[in-house]
Amino acid sequence: MFVHVVNFWLKKDLSEADRQKFVEGVKSLSNIESIKTFSVGPPAATDRPVIDRSYDFCELTVFDDAAGHDEYQVHPLHLKFIDDCKHLWEKVLIYDSESI
């Protein structure tokens, strides 16, 4: 299994319409065929010293393997999301892992 976690820090001065544009864009990624599990949302309400809650949204995608992830990276929906929404975030941090 290949796990792809993307944390987004949105620009602070976004309008509600811009935030909604981001949400709709990121949710559109769930339609990419190679994704086996998809989740996106804001930080949970958990609050412990080891938890980073500084991001605005976390996208979790799970693929069967690295090949599925590679397909996702060049998929037209992924490229459209980046093109349409990259101006809305100030930082993106990605964690990729493979199950052992």
PDB file of C-alpha atoms in Angstrom:
ATOM      1  CA  MET A   1       0.000   0.000   0.000  1.00  0.00           C
ATOM      2  CA  PHE A   2       1.210   3.521  -0.827  1.00  0.00           C
ATOM      3  CA  VAL A   3      -0.016   6.366   1.420  1.00  0.00           C
ATOM      4  CA  HIS A   4       0.114  10.006   0.288  1.00  0.00           C
ATOM      5  CA  VAL A   5      -0.647  12.696   2.899  1.00  0.00           C
ATOM      6  CA  VAL A   6      -0.808  16.348   1.854  1.00  0.00           C
ATOM      7  CA  ASN A   7      -1.177  19.149   4.399  1.00  0.00           C
ATOM      8  CA  PHE A   8      -2.272  22.545   3.090  1.00  0.00           C
ATOM      9  CA  TRP A   9      -1.827  25.928   4.724  1.00  0.00           C
ATOM     10  CA  LEU A  10      -4.197  28.310   2.958  1.00  0.00           C
ATOM     11  CA  LYS A  11      -3.530  32.011   2.600  1.00  0.00           C
ATOM     12  CA  LYS A  12      -4.922  33.885   5.598  1.00  0.00           C
ATOM     13  CA  ASP A  13      -6.826  36.528   3.630  1.00  0.00           C
ATOM     14  CA  LEU A  14      -8.973  34.187   1.516  1.00  0.00           C
ATOM     15  CA  SER A  15     -12.636  34.962   1.037  1.00  0.00           C
ATOM     16  CA  GLU A  16     -15.215  32.311   1.870  1.00  0.00           C
ATOM     17  CA  ALA A  17     -15.719  31.835  -1.888  1.00  0.00           C
ATOM     18  CA  ASP A  18     -11.985  31.143  -2.332  1.00  0.00           C
ATOM     19  CA  ARG A  19     -11.989  28.663   0.574  1.00  0.00           C
ATOM     20  CA  GLN A  20     -14.970  26.917  -1.028  1.00  0.00           C
ATOM     21  CA  LYS A  21     -13.152  26.827  -4.372  1.00  0.00           C
ATOM     22  CA  PHE A  22     -10.265  25.049  -2.650  1.00  0.00           C
ATOM     23  CA  VAL A  23     -12.605  22.561  -0.919  1.00  0.00           C
ATOM     24  CA  GLU A  24     -14.411  21.735  -4.170  1.00  0.00           C
ATOM     25  CA  GLY A  25     -11.102  21.398  -6.004  1.00  0.00           C
ATOM     26  CA  VAL A  26      -9.460  19.106  -3.488  1.00  0.00           C
ATOM     27  CA  LYS A  27     -12.600  16.973  -3.177  1.00  0.00           C
ATOM     28  CA  SER A  28     -12.595  16.498  -6.978  1.00  0.00           C
ATOM     29  CA  LEU A  29      -9.423  14.432  -6.575  1.00  0.00           C
ATOM     30  CA  SER A  30     -11.511  11.612  -5.089  1.00  0.00           C
ATOM     31  CA  ASN A  31     -12.618  10.817  -8.662  1.00  0.00           C
ATOM     32  CA  ILE A  32      -9.153   9.661  -9.718  1.00  0.00           C
ATOM     33  CA  GLU A  33      -9.411   5.957 -10.453  1.00  0.00           C
ATOM     34  CA  SER A  34      -6.131   4.795  -8.883  1.00  0.00           C
ATOM     35  CA  ILE A  35      -7.148   6.072  -5.419  1.00  0.00           C
ATOM     36  CA  LYS A  36      -8.370   3.293  -3.107  1.00  0.00           C
ATOM     37  CA  THR A  37      -9.071   5.510  -0.067  1.00  0.00           C
ATOM     38  CA  PHE A  38      -9.618   9.270  -0.018  1.00  0.00           C
ATOM     39  CA  SER A  39     -10.222  11.665   2.852  1.00  0.00           C
ATOM     40  CA  VAL A  40      -9.892  15.419   3.236  1.00  0.00           C
ATOM     41  CA  GLY A  41     -10.678  17.700   6.141  1.00  0.00           C
ATOM     42  CA  PRO A  42      -9.510  20.249   8.690  1.00  0.00           C
ATOM     43  CA  PRO A  43      -7.503  19.317  11.787  1.00  0.00           C
ATOM     44  CA  ALA A  44      -9.395  17.237  14.336  1.00  0.00           C
ATOM     45  CA  ALA A  45     -10.192  18.742  17.737  1.00  0.00           C
ATOM     46  CA  THR A  46      -7.598  16.547  19.440  1.00  0.00           C
ATOM     47  CA  ASP A  47      -5.077  18.582  21.388  1.00  0.00           C
ATOM     48  CA  ARG A  48      -1.883  17.023  22.700  1.00  0.00           C
ATOM     49  CA  PRO A  49       1.675  18.385  22.580  1.00  0.00           C
ATOM     50  CA  VAL A  50       2.682  15.961  19.800  1.00  0.00           C
ATOM     51  CA  ILE A  51      -0.134  17.004  17.431  1.00  0.00           C
ATOM     52  CA  ASP A  52       0.456  19.638  14.765  1.00  0.00           C
ATOM     53  CA  ARG A  53      -2.816  21.461  14.124  1.00  0.00           C
ATOM     54  CA  SER A  54      -1.283  24.425  12.271  1.00  0.00           C
ATOM     55  CA  TYR A  55      -2.468  23.338   8.798  1.00  0.00           C
ATOM     56  CA  ASP A  56      -5.894  24.148   7.330  1.00  0.00           C
ATOM     57  CA  PHE A  57      -6.662  20.910   5.453  1.00  0.00           C
ATOM     58  CA  CYS A  58      -5.194  17.425   5.269  1.00  0.00           C
ATOM     59  CA  GLU A  59      -5.715  15.227   2.222  1.00  0.00           C
ATOM     60  CA  LEU A  60      -5.132  11.492   2.651  1.00  0.00           C
ATOM     61  CA  THR A  61      -4.960   9.219  -0.371  1.00  0.00           C
ATOM     62  CA  VAL A  62      -4.143   5.530  -0.405  1.00  0.00           C
ATOM     63  CA  PHE A  63      -3.083   3.590  -3.494  1.00  0.00           C
ATOM     64  CA  ASP A  64      -2.356  -0.080  -4.097  1.00  0.00           C
ATOM     65  CA  ASP A  65       1.238   0.767  -4.969  1.00  0.00           C
ATOM     66  CA  ALA A  66       3.650   3.458  -6.136  1.00  0.00           C
ATOM     67  CA  ALA A  67       2.421   3.018  -9.717  1.00  0.00           C
ATOM     68  CA  GLY A  68      -1.075   4.106  -8.650  1.00  0.00           C
ATOM     69  CA  HIS A  69       0.427   7.161  -6.988  1.00  0.00           C
ATOM     70  CA  ASP A  70       2.422   7.951 -10.119  1.00  0.00           C
ATOM     71  CA  GLU A  71      -0.772   7.784 -12.210  1.00  0.00           C
ATOM     72  CA  TYR A  72      -2.442  10.174  -9.759  1.00  0.00           C
ATOM     73  CA  GLN A  73       0.387  12.709 -10.059  1.00  0.00           C
ATOM     74  CA  VAL A  74      -0.137  13.158 -13.812  1.00  0.00           C
ATOM     75  CA  HIS A  75      -3.907  12.647 -13.882  1.00  0.00           C
ATOM     76  CA  PRO A  76      -5.789  15.561 -15.538  1.00  0.00           C
ATOM     77  CA  LEU A  77      -7.959  16.107 -12.414  1.00  0.00           C
ATOM     78  CA  HIS A  78      -4.837  16.435 -10.233  1.00  0.00           C
ATOM     79  CA  LEU A  79      -3.169  18.806 -12.666  1.00  0.00           C
ATOM     80  CA  LYS A  80      -6.385  20.876 -12.924  1.00  0.00           C
ATOM     81  CA  PHE A  81      -6.656  21.107  -9.132  1.00  0.00           C
ATOM     82  CA  ILE A  82      -3.083  22.376  -8.877  1.00  0.00           C
ATOM     83  CA  ASP A  83      -3.563  24.861 -11.704  1.00  0.00           C
ATOM     84  CA  ASP A  84      -6.904  26.143 -10.362  1.00  0.00           C
ATOM     85  CA  CYS A  85      -5.989  26.290  -6.677  1.00  0.00           C
ATOM     86  CA  LYS A  86      -2.231  26.779  -6.207  1.00  0.00           C
ATOM     87  CA  HIS A  87      -2.735  30.496  -5.723  1.00  0.00           C
ATOM     88  CA  LEU A  88      -4.904  29.754  -2.656  1.00  0.00           C
ATOM     89  CA  TRP A  89      -2.236  28.132  -0.478  1.00  0.00           C
ATOM     90  CA  GLU A  90       0.929  29.485   1.052  1.00  0.00           C
ATOM     91  CA  LYS A  91       2.462  26.140   2.013  1.00  0.00           C
ATOM     92  CA  VAL A  92       2.076  22.449   1.199  1.00  0.00           C
ATOM     93  CA  LEU A  93       3.813  19.649   3.082  1.00  0.00           C
ATOM     94  CA  ILE A  94       3.681  16.075   1.767  1.00  0.00           C
ATOM     95  CA  TYR A  95       4.381  12.770   3.493  1.00  0.00           C
ATOM     96  CA  ASP A  96       4.556   9.618   1.351  1.00  0.00           C
ATOM     97  CA  SER A  97       4.971   6.171   2.865  1.00  0.00           C
ATOM     98  CA  GLU A  98       4.808   2.538   1.802  1.00  0.00           C
ATOM     99  CA  SER A  99       3.345  -0.107   4.076  1.00  0.00           C
ATOM    100  CA  ILE A 100       5.719  -2.720   5.435  1.00  0.00           C
TER     101      ILE A 100
END
